[in-house]
PDB file of C-alpha atoms in Angstrom:
ATOM      1  CA  MET A   4     -90.021  71.730 -31.719  1.00  0.00           C
ATOM      2  CA  GLY A   5     -91.290  75.223 -30.789  1.00  0.00           C
ATOM      3  CA  ASN A   6     -91.485  78.665 -32.432  1.00  0.00           C
ATOM      4  CA  ASP A   7     -93.742  77.292 -35.147  1.00  0.00           C
ATOM      5  CA  GLY A   8     -96.885  78.921 -33.853  1.00  0.00           C
ATOM      6  CA  GLY A   9     -98.219  75.751 -32.374  1.00  0.00           C
ATOM      7  CA  SER A  10     -96.315  75.437 -29.092  1.00  0.00           C
ATOM      8  CA  ILE A  11     -94.338  77.472 -26.634  1.00  0.00           C
ATOM      9  CA  PRO A  12     -90.955  76.028 -25.609  1.00  0.00           C
ATOM     10  CA  ARG A  13     -90.218  75.740 -21.943  1.00  0.00           C
ATOM     11  CA  ARG A  14     -87.037  77.040 -20.344  1.00  0.00           C
ATOM     12  CA  ASN A  15     -85.624  73.588 -19.590  1.00  0.00           C
ATOM     13  CA  GLU A  16     -85.990  72.715 -23.250  1.00  0.00           C
ATOM     14  CA  MET A  17     -83.959  75.724 -24.354  1.00  0.00           C
ATOM     15  CA  VAL A  18     -81.365  75.953 -21.580  1.00  0.00           C
ATOM     16  CA  ARG A  19     -79.318  72.955 -20.518  1.00  0.00           C
ATOM     17  CA  GLU A  20     -78.944  73.190 -16.780  1.00  0.00           C
ATOM     18  CA  LYS A  21     -75.962  71.755 -14.955  1.00  0.00           C
ATOM     19  CA  LYS A  22     -76.896  68.708 -12.925  1.00  0.00           C
ATOM     20  CA  LYS A  23     -76.584  69.124  -9.213  1.00  0.00           C
ATOM     21  CA  ASP A  24     -73.848  67.069  -7.639  1.00  0.00           C
ATOM     22  CA  GLU A  25     -75.246  64.250  -5.559  1.00  0.00           C
ATOM     23  CA  LYS A  26     -74.180  64.606  -1.974  1.00  0.00           C
ATOM     24  CA  ILE A  27     -72.865  61.422  -0.429  1.00  0.00           C
ATOM     25  CA  ASP A  28     -74.132  60.654   3.022  1.00  0.00           C
ATOM     26  CA  ARG A  29     -70.800  60.773   4.828  1.00  0.00           C
ATOM     27  CA  LYS A  30     -72.090  59.111   7.958  1.00  0.00           C
ATOM     28  CA  ALA A  31     -73.701  56.252   6.039  1.00  0.00           C
ATOM     29  CA  GLN A  32     -70.457  55.763   4.129  1.00  0.00           C
ATOM     30  CA  ILE A  33     -68.433  55.520   7.347  1.00  0.00           C
ATOM     31  CA  ILE A  34     -70.949  53.111   8.872  1.00  0.00           C
ATOM     32  CA  ALA A  35     -70.759  50.880   5.791  1.00  0.00           C
ATOM     33  CA  MET A  36     -66.980  50.676   6.246  1.00  0.00           C
ATOM     34  CA  PHE A  37     -67.538  48.813   9.528  1.00  0.00           C
ATOM     35  CA  PHE A  38     -69.556  46.113   7.775  1.00  0.00           C
ATOM     36  CA  SER A  39     -67.625  45.479   4.554  1.00  0.00           C
ATOM     37  CA  CYS A  40     -64.071  44.737   3.461  1.00  0.00           C
ATOM     38  CA  ALA A  41     -62.306  47.863   2.202  1.00  0.00           C
ATOM     39  CA  LEU A  42     -60.745  45.866  -0.641  1.00  0.00           C
ATOM     40  CA  SER A  43     -63.330  43.362  -1.877  1.00  0.00           C
ATOM     41  CA  LYS A  44     -66.416  45.314  -0.679  1.00  0.00           C
ATOM     42  CA  GLN A  45     -67.798  41.994   0.580  1.00  0.00           C
ATOM     43  CA  PRO A  46     -69.253  41.627   4.106  1.00  0.00           C
ATOM     44  CA  LEU A  47     -66.576  41.277   6.747  1.00  0.00           C
ATOM     45  CA  GLN A  48     -65.942  37.694   7.795  1.00  0.00           C
ATOM     46  CA  GLN A  49     -63.451  36.224  10.230  1.00  0.00           C
ATOM     47  CA  PRO A  50     -60.491  36.282  10.082  1.00  0.00           C
ATOM     48  CA  ILE A  51     -60.502  40.055   9.798  1.00  0.00           C
ATOM     49  CA  VAL A  52     -57.326  42.123   9.570  1.00  0.00           C
ATOM     50  CA  GLY A  53     -56.511  45.802   9.891  1.00  0.00           C
ATOM     51  CA  ASP A  54     -53.760  47.889   8.356  1.00  0.00           C
ATOM     52  CA  GLY A  55     -51.761  50.799   9.719  1.00  0.00           C
ATOM     53  CA  LEU A  56     -54.395  53.265   8.501  1.00  0.00           C
ATOM     54  CA  GLY A  57     -57.183  51.543  10.424  1.00  0.00           C
ATOM     55  CA  ARG A  58     -58.974  50.017   7.436  1.00  0.00           C
ATOM     56  CA  LEU A  59     -60.683  46.647   7.811  1.00  0.00           C
ATOM     57  CA  TYR A  60     -60.221  43.744   5.389  1.00  0.00           C
ATOM     58  CA  ASN A  61     -61.111  40.122   4.999  1.00  0.00           C
ATOM     59  CA  ARG A  62     -57.780  38.322   5.349  1.00  0.00           C
ATOM     60  CA  GLU A  63     -58.569  36.166   2.316  1.00  0.00           C
ATOM     61  CA  ALA A  64     -59.013  39.261   0.139  1.00  0.00           C
ATOM     62  CA  VAL A  65     -55.627  40.647   1.227  1.00  0.00           C
ATOM     63  CA  LEU A  66     -53.928  37.334   0.433  1.00  0.00           C
ATOM     64  CA  GLU A  67     -55.506  37.357  -3.034  1.00  0.00           C
ATOM     65  CA  TYR A  68     -54.305  40.936  -3.551  1.00  0.00           C
ATOM     66  CA  LEU A  69     -50.748  40.041  -2.532  1.00  0.00           C
ATOM     67  CA  LEU A  70     -50.753  37.159  -5.032  1.00  0.00           C
ATOM     68  CA  ASP A  71     -52.273  39.256  -7.822  1.00  0.00           C
ATOM     69  CA  ASN A  72     -52.622  43.004  -7.254  1.00  0.00           C
ATOM     70  CA  SER A  73     -54.680  43.343 -10.437  1.00  0.00           C
ATOM     71  CA  LYS A  74     -57.483  41.155  -9.066  1.00  0.00           C
ATOM     72  CA  PHE A  75     -59.234  44.166  -7.537  1.00  0.00           C
ATOM     73  CA  GLY A  76     -59.658  47.173  -9.794  1.00  0.00           C
ATOM     74  CA  ASP A  77     -58.941  49.801  -7.152  1.00  0.00           C
ATOM     75  CA  GLY A  78     -56.626  47.619  -5.074  1.00  0.00           C
ATOM     76  CA  ASN A  79     -53.518  49.722  -5.627  1.00  0.00           C
ATOM     77  CA  ALA A  80     -55.372  52.891  -4.715  1.00  0.00           C
ATOM     78  CA  ILE A  81     -56.668  51.376  -1.477  1.00  0.00           C
ATOM     79  CA  CYS A  82     -53.825  49.291  -0.112  1.00  0.00           C
ATOM     80  CA  ALA A  83     -50.674  49.933  -2.119  1.00  0.00           C
ATOM     81  CA  HIS A  84     -48.902  50.277   1.240  1.00  0.00           C
ATOM     82  CA  ILE A  85     -49.561  46.603   2.008  1.00  0.00           C
ATOM     83  CA  LYS A  86     -46.490  44.773   0.727  1.00  0.00           C
ATOM     84  CA  GLY A  87     -46.775  41.656   2.867  1.00  0.00           C
ATOM     85  CA  LEU A  88     -48.375  40.075   5.920  1.00  0.00           C
ATOM     86  CA  LYS A  89     -46.152  42.191   8.181  1.00  0.00           C
ATOM     87  CA  ASP A  90     -48.171  45.240   7.090  1.00  0.00           C
ATOM     88  CA  ILE A  91     -51.458  43.899   8.480  1.00  0.00           C
ATOM     89  CA  LYS A  92     -52.580  42.747  11.912  1.00  0.00           C
ATOM     90  CA  THR A  93     -55.102  39.998  12.592  1.00  0.00           C
ATOM     91  CA  LEU A  94     -57.757  41.520  14.840  1.00  0.00           C
ATOM     92  CA  ARG A  95     -59.133  40.013  18.035  1.00  0.00           C
ATOM     93  CA  LEU A  96     -62.821  40.919  17.972  1.00  0.00           C
ATOM     94  CA  GLN A  97     -65.564  40.289  20.538  1.00  0.00           C
ATOM     95  CA  PRO A  98     -68.671  38.752  18.848  1.00  0.00           C
ATOM     96  CA  ASN A  99     -71.989  40.431  19.435  1.00  0.00           C
ATOM     97  CA  PRO A 100     -73.907  38.255  21.962  1.00  0.00           C
ATOM     98  CA  SER A 101     -77.256  39.269  20.441  1.00  0.00           C
ATOM     99  CA  LEU A 102     -76.260  37.570  17.181  1.00  0.00           C
ATOM    100  CA  ALA A 103     -75.339  34.399  19.071  1.00  0.00           C
ATOM    101  CA  ASN A 104     -78.990  34.183  20.157  1.00  0.00           C
ATOM    102  CA  ASN A 105     -80.157  34.512  16.530  1.00  0.00           C
ATOM    103  CA  THR A 106     -81.840  37.792  17.396  1.00  0.00           C
ATOM    104  CA  PHE A 107     -80.936  39.154  13.962  1.00  0.00           C
ATOM    105  CA  PRO A 108     -81.016  36.482  11.242  1.00  0.00           C
ATOM    106  CA  ASN A 109     -79.669  36.890   7.721  1.00  0.00           C
ATOM    107  CA  ASN A 110     -76.222  38.039   8.914  1.00  0.00           C
ATOM    108  CA  GLY A 111     -77.630  40.760  11.116  1.00  0.00           C
ATOM    109  CA  SER A 112     -80.046  42.245   8.626  1.00  0.00           C
ATOM    110  CA  LEU A 113     -83.448  43.366   9.882  1.00  0.00           C
ATOM    111  CA  ALA A 114     -84.817  43.831   6.394  1.00  0.00           C
ATOM    112  CA  SER A 115     -86.216  40.298   6.017  1.00  0.00           C
ATOM    113  CA  ARG A 116     -87.245  39.083   9.460  1.00  0.00           C
ATOM    114  CA  SER A 117     -89.799  36.260   9.382  1.00  0.00           C
ATOM    115  CA  ASP A 118     -93.199  36.434  10.883  1.00  0.00           C
ATOM    116  CA  GLU A 119     -93.102  34.470  14.146  1.00  0.00           C
ATOM    117  CA  LYS A 120     -96.835  33.849  14.229  1.00  0.00           C
ATOM    118  CA  GLU A 121     -97.556  30.213  14.884  1.00  0.00           C
ATOM    119  CA  GLY A 122     -98.745  28.301  11.869  1.00  0.00           C
ATOM    120  CA  THR A 123     -97.519  30.831   9.281  1.00  0.00           C
ATOM    121  CA  GLY A 124     -94.289  30.460   7.410  1.00  0.00           C
ATOM    122  CA  ARG A 125     -94.733  33.728   5.582  1.00  0.00           C
ATOM    123  CA  SER A 126     -92.186  36.505   5.833  1.00  0.00           C
ATOM    124  CA  ARG A 127     -93.030  40.143   6.241  1.00  0.00           C
ATOM    125  CA  GLN A 128     -91.052  43.097   4.941  1.00  0.00           C
ATOM    126  CA  LEU A 129     -90.200  45.655   7.586  1.00  0.00           C
ATOM    127  CA  PRO A 130     -90.391  49.356   6.752  1.00  0.00           C
ATOM    128  CA  SER A 131     -87.327  50.899   5.181  1.00  0.00           C
ATOM    129  CA  LEU A 132     -84.766  51.918   7.813  1.00  0.00           C
ATOM    130  CA  PRO A 133     -81.440  53.733   7.723  1.00  0.00           C
ATOM    131  CA  PHE A 134     -78.483  51.460   7.022  1.00  0.00           C
ATOM    132  CA  ALA A 135     -77.213  51.632  10.617  1.00  0.00           C
ATOM    133  CA  GLU A 136     -80.587  50.463  11.927  1.00  0.00           C
ATOM    134  CA  GLN A 137     -80.935  47.671   9.352  1.00  0.00           C
ATOM    135  CA  GLN A 138     -77.639  46.094  10.417  1.00  0.00           C
ATOM    136  CA  ALA A 139     -76.811  44.550  13.753  1.00  0.00           C
ATOM    137  CA  ALA A 140     -73.099  44.884  14.426  1.00  0.00           C
ATOM    138  CA  GLN A 141     -71.155  41.632  14.311  1.00  0.00           C
ATOM    139  CA  PHE A 142     -68.824  42.782  17.079  1.00  0.00           C
ATOM    140  CA  VAL A 143     -68.916  44.758  20.303  1.00  0.00           C
ATOM    141  CA  CYS A 144     -66.406  46.380  22.618  1.00  0.00           C
ATOM    142  CA  PRO A 145     -65.401  43.758  25.232  1.00  0.00           C
ATOM    143  CA  ILE A 146     -65.246  46.477  27.923  1.00  0.00           C
ATOM    144  CA  THR A 147     -68.331  48.635  27.344  1.00  0.00           C
ATOM    145  CA  MET A 148     -70.315  46.152  25.174  1.00  0.00           C
ATOM    146  CA  LYS A 149     -71.059  48.990  22.737  1.00  0.00           C
ATOM    147  CA  GLU A 150     -71.701  47.786  19.193  1.00  0.00           C
ATOM    148  CA  MET A 151     -69.034  48.387  16.561  1.00  0.00           C
ATOM    149  CA  ASN A 152     -71.412  49.818  13.976  1.00  0.00           C
ATOM    150  CA  GLY A 153     -69.685  53.086  13.053  1.00  0.00           C
ATOM    151  CA  ASN A 154     -71.686  55.306  15.384  1.00  0.00           C
ATOM    152  CA  LEU A 155     -68.905  55.280  17.990  1.00  0.00           C
ATOM    153  CA  PRO A 156     -65.142  55.498  17.416  1.00  0.00           C
ATOM    154  CA  PHE A 157     -63.297  52.188  17.779  1.00  0.00           C
ATOM    155  CA  GLU A 158     -59.576  51.437  17.930  1.00  0.00           C
ATOM    156  CA  PHE A 159     -57.200  48.499  17.948  1.00  0.00           C
ATOM    157  CA  ALA A 160     -53.791  47.966  19.503  1.00  0.00           C
ATOM    158  CA  TRP A 161     -51.167  47.128  16.881  1.00  0.00           C
ATOM    159  CA  PRO A 162     -48.978  44.817  19.040  1.00  0.00           C
ATOM    160  CA  CYS A 163     -51.813  42.464  20.100  1.00  0.00           C
ATOM    161  CA  GLY A 164     -54.672  43.202  17.677  1.00  0.00           C
ATOM    162  CA  CYS A 165     -57.308  43.710  20.399  1.00  0.00           C
ATOM    163  CA  VAL A 166     -60.262  45.865  19.307  1.00  0.00           C
ATOM    164  CA  PHE A 167     -62.087  48.160  21.725  1.00  0.00           C
ATOM    165  CA  SER A 168     -64.000  51.419  21.758  1.00  0.00           C
ATOM    166  CA  ALA A 169     -62.254  54.732  22.330  1.00  0.00           C
ATOM    167  CA  LEU A 170     -64.637  55.235  25.249  1.00  0.00           C
ATOM    168  CA  ALA A 171     -63.308  52.070  26.933  1.00  0.00           C
ATOM    169  CA  ARG A 172     -59.732  53.314  26.802  1.00  0.00           C
ATOM    170  CA  LYS A 173     -60.804  56.676  28.227  1.00  0.00           C
ATOM    171  CA  GLU A 174     -62.743  55.028  31.060  1.00  0.00           C
ATOM    172  CA  MET A 175     -59.862  52.708  31.914  1.00  0.00           C
ATOM    173  CA  ARG A 176     -57.451  55.655  31.903  1.00  0.00           C
ATOM    174  CA  ASP A 177     -59.766  57.643  34.196  1.00  0.00           C
ATOM    175  CA  ALA A 178     -59.960  54.624  36.498  1.00  0.00           C
ATOM    176  CA  GLY A 179     -56.190  54.728  36.947  1.00  0.00           C
ATOM    177  CA  SER A 180     -55.231  51.986  34.508  1.00  0.00           C
ATOM    178  CA  SER A 181     -51.804  52.275  32.911  1.00  0.00           C
ATOM    179  CA  VAL A 182     -51.863  53.937  29.486  1.00  0.00           C
ATOM    180  CA  ALA A 183     -48.941  51.702  28.479  1.00  0.00           C
ATOM    181  CA  GLU A 184     -51.002  48.514  28.360  1.00  0.00           C
ATOM    182  CA  CYS A 185     -53.867  47.102  26.310  1.00  0.00           C
ATOM    183  CA  VAL A 186     -57.242  47.611  28.022  1.00  0.00           C
ATOM    184  CA  VAL A 187     -58.335  44.115  26.938  1.00  0.00           C
ATOM    185  CA  CYS A 188     -55.379  41.745  27.381  1.00  0.00           C
ATOM    186  CA  GLY A 189     -52.962  43.879  29.394  1.00  0.00           C
ATOM    187  CA  GLU A 190     -50.093  43.551  26.913  1.00  0.00           C
ATOM    188  CA  SER A 191     -47.585  46.388  26.851  1.00  0.00           C
ATOM    189  CA  VAL A 192     -48.776  48.947  24.292  1.00  0.00           C
ATOM    190  CA  ASP A 193     -47.423  52.387  23.510  1.00  0.00           C
ATOM    191  CA  SER A 194     -49.901  55.180  22.823  1.00  0.00           C
ATOM    192  CA  ALA A 195     -48.417  55.472  19.317  1.00  0.00           C
ATOM    193  CA  ASP A 196     -49.511  51.871  18.647  1.00  0.00           C
ATOM    194  CA  ILE A 197     -53.230  52.660  19.050  1.00  0.00           C
ATOM    195  CA  VAL A 198     -54.855  52.700  15.599  1.00  0.00           C
ATOM    196  CA  PRO A 199     -58.272  54.405  15.141  1.00  0.00           C
ATOM    197  CA  ILE A 200     -60.554  52.327  12.915  1.00  0.00           C
ATOM    198  CA  ASN A 201     -61.867  53.933   9.714  1.00  0.00           C
ATOM    199  CA  SER A 202     -60.955  57.473  10.698  1.00  0.00           C
ATOM    200  CA  GLN A 203     -61.655  60.105   8.046  1.00  0.00           C
ATOM    201  CA  ASP A 204     -59.739  62.926   9.736  1.00  0.00           C
ATOM    202  CA  PRO A 205     -56.871  64.014   7.424  1.00  0.00           C
ATOM    203  CA  ASP A 206     -54.642  64.887  10.399  1.00  0.00           C
ATOM    204  CA  VAL A 207     -55.217  61.466  11.994  1.00  0.00           C
ATOM    205  CA  LEU A 208     -54.506  59.684   8.711  1.00  0.00           C
ATOM    206  CA  ALA A 209     -51.296  61.684   8.255  1.00  0.00           C
ATOM    207  CA  ALA A 210     -50.192  60.692  11.776  1.00  0.00           C
ATOM    208  CA  LEU A 211     -51.014  57.026  11.086  1.00  0.00           C
ATOM    209  CA  LYS A 212     -49.003  57.150   7.859  1.00  0.00           C
ATOM    210  CA  HIS A 213     -46.051  58.584   9.791  1.00  0.00           C
ATOM    211  CA  ARG A 214     -46.340  55.784  12.375  1.00  0.00           C
ATOM    212  CA  MET A 215     -46.363  53.177   9.602  1.00  0.00           C
ATOM    213  CA  ASP A 216     -43.168  54.619   8.173  1.00  0.00           C
ATOM    214  CA  GLN A 217     -41.593  54.597  11.637  1.00  0.00           C
ATOM    215  CA  ARG A 218     -42.505  50.931  12.166  1.00  0.00           C
ATOM    216  CA  THR A 219     -41.073  50.044   8.757  1.00  0.00           C
ATOM    217  CA  ARG A 220     -37.789  51.821   9.484  1.00  0.00           C
ATOM    218  CA  LYS A 221     -37.601  50.206  12.921  1.00  0.00           C
ATOM    219  CA  LYS A 222     -38.095  46.717  11.480  1.00  0.00           C
ATOM    220  CA  LYS A 223     -35.423  47.312   8.842  1.00  0.00           C
ATOM    221  CA  SER A 224     -33.019  48.571  11.497  1.00  0.00           C
ATOM    222  CA  GLU A 225     -33.684  45.543  13.728  1.00  0.00           C
ATOM    223  CA  LYS A 226     -33.261  43.176  10.793  1.00  0.00           C
ATOM    224  CA  LYS A 227     -29.980  44.828   9.846  1.00  0.00           C
ATOM    225  CA  SER A 228     -28.763  44.624  13.443  1.00  0.00           C
ATOM    226  CA  ARG A 229     -29.638  40.925  13.651  1.00  0.00           C
ATOM    227  CA  SER A 230     -27.791  40.261  10.411  1.00  0.00           C
ATOM    228  CA  LYS A 231     -24.681  42.040  11.720  1.00  0.00           C
ATOM    229  CA  ASN A 232     -24.765  40.071  14.979  1.00  0.00           C
ATOM    230  CA  LYS A 233     -25.230  36.812  13.109  1.00  0.00           C
ATOM    231  CA  LEU A 234     -22.299  37.608  10.813  1.00  0.00           C
ATOM    232  CA  LYS A 235     -20.178  38.589  13.810  1.00  0.00           C
ATOM    233  CA  ARG A 236     -20.908  35.295  15.547  1.00  0.00           C
ATOM    234  CA  ARG A 237     -20.134  33.386  12.358  1.00  0.00           C
ATOM    235  CA  ASN A 238     -16.804  35.162  11.913  1.00  0.00           C
ATOM    236  CA  SER A 239     -15.978  34.509  15.546  1.00  0.00           C
ATOM    237  CA  SER A 240     -16.665  30.794  15.139  1.00  0.00           C
ATOM    238  CA  ASP A 241     -14.434  30.735  12.040  1.00  0.00           C
ATOM    239  CA  ASP A 242     -11.449  32.080  14.034  1.00  0.00           C
ATOM    240  CA  PRO A 243      -8.633  29.404  13.964  1.00  0.00           C
ATOM    241  CA  ALA A 244      -7.872  30.110  17.616  1.00  0.00           C
ATOM    242  CA  ASP A 245     -11.451  29.197  18.557  1.00  0.00           C
ATOM    243  CA  ARG A 246     -11.865  26.222  16.254  1.00  0.00           C
ATOM    244  CA  GLY A 247      -9.519  24.083  18.335  1.00  0.00           C
ATOM    245  CA  THR A 248     -11.646  24.538  21.445  1.00  0.00           C
ATOM    246  CA  GLU A 249     -14.897  23.500  19.729  1.00  0.00           C
ATOM    247  CA  ASP A 250     -16.247  20.137  20.665  1.00  0.00           C
ATOM    248  CA  THR A 251     -17.589  17.800  17.989  1.00  0.00           C
ATOM    249  CA  ARG A 252     -19.444  14.533  18.103  1.00  0.00           C
ATOM    250  CA  ASP A 253     -16.314  12.479  17.458  1.00  0.00           C
ATOM    251  CA  GLY A 254     -14.078  14.770  19.545  1.00  0.00           C
ATOM    252  CA  SER A 255     -11.577  15.098  16.692  1.00  0.00           C
ATOM    253  CA  LEU A 256     -10.754  18.762  17.260  1.00  0.00           C
ATOM    254  CA  VAL A 257     -10.307  18.281  20.986  1.00  0.00           C
ATOM    255  CA  GLY A 258      -8.101  15.279  20.317  1.00  0.00           C
ATOM    256  CA  LYS A 259      -5.911  17.233  17.906  1.00  0.00           C
ATOM    257  CA  LYS A 260      -5.414  19.999  20.457  1.00  0.00           C
ATOM    258  CA  VAL A 261      -4.433  17.486  23.175  1.00  0.00           C
ATOM    259  CA  LYS A 262      -1.980  15.748  20.816  1.00  0.00           C
ATOM    260  CA  LEU A 263      -0.438  19.078  19.802  1.00  0.00           C
ATOM    261  CA  THR A 264      -0.039  20.039  23.488  1.00  0.00           C
ATOM    262  CA  LYS A 265       1.733  16.738  24.265  1.00  0.00           C
ATOM    263  CA  GLU A 266       4.091  17.215  21.338  1.00  0.00           C
ATOM    264  CA  CYS A 267       5.029  20.709  22.526  1.00  0.00           C
ATOM    265  CA  LYS A 268       5.759  19.460  26.032  1.00  0.00           C
ATOM    266  CA  ALA A 269       7.969  16.689  24.656  1.00  0.00           C
TER     267      ALA A 269
END
């Protein structure tokens, strides 16, 4: 209560202080993006896809979103640019060989490793570690074998879906490899088709958005061109002058042309 002669009020009881904003660990947030689906927030599981902005998704989650975009509360804010399967690319990832040897059980988590002492089935809790050290990356760069855990920049090539570290592309370029091909499979790749994974740089994201728009316009133009060519071929085949030269299974059109020719000669 206070001011009644029996107690002295403290400052925090009289003045309501503004709560300090909690600072988000930016690095930990980026690292977590390499382990979980951007849409469902569930751990990444094969098949994994990427979009034009470099975000990673479980393919199943994207399919569910395309069927019902209200299934995920923030779905429209995250991937409103995904209108169909043409807007995502299935990624070709190199599994981490250390996980193949069961070095890190429990999906790569170090938090609950079992005691390997003979005759004891008890588990021991390891000391608390930063998120990046608790998780063993599921995938590695096939060139440098560096883990894809968010500590190093990774990229993927849009035409083929191969995933590799930015360091691998730099090393291959320094070694004289062509910049117009994928460093993993050798497929022809333009520099504009290299997509950085989970980049937070506003300038990079703006450039990726521009590339997405360019790809969309290019696909529409190609589709329109194919439609025009198809219509042109159809109109050409409908020309009466050409119909008489077409062969059919029963040869009726050819026969009519021969008969007409004989009649003209007579």
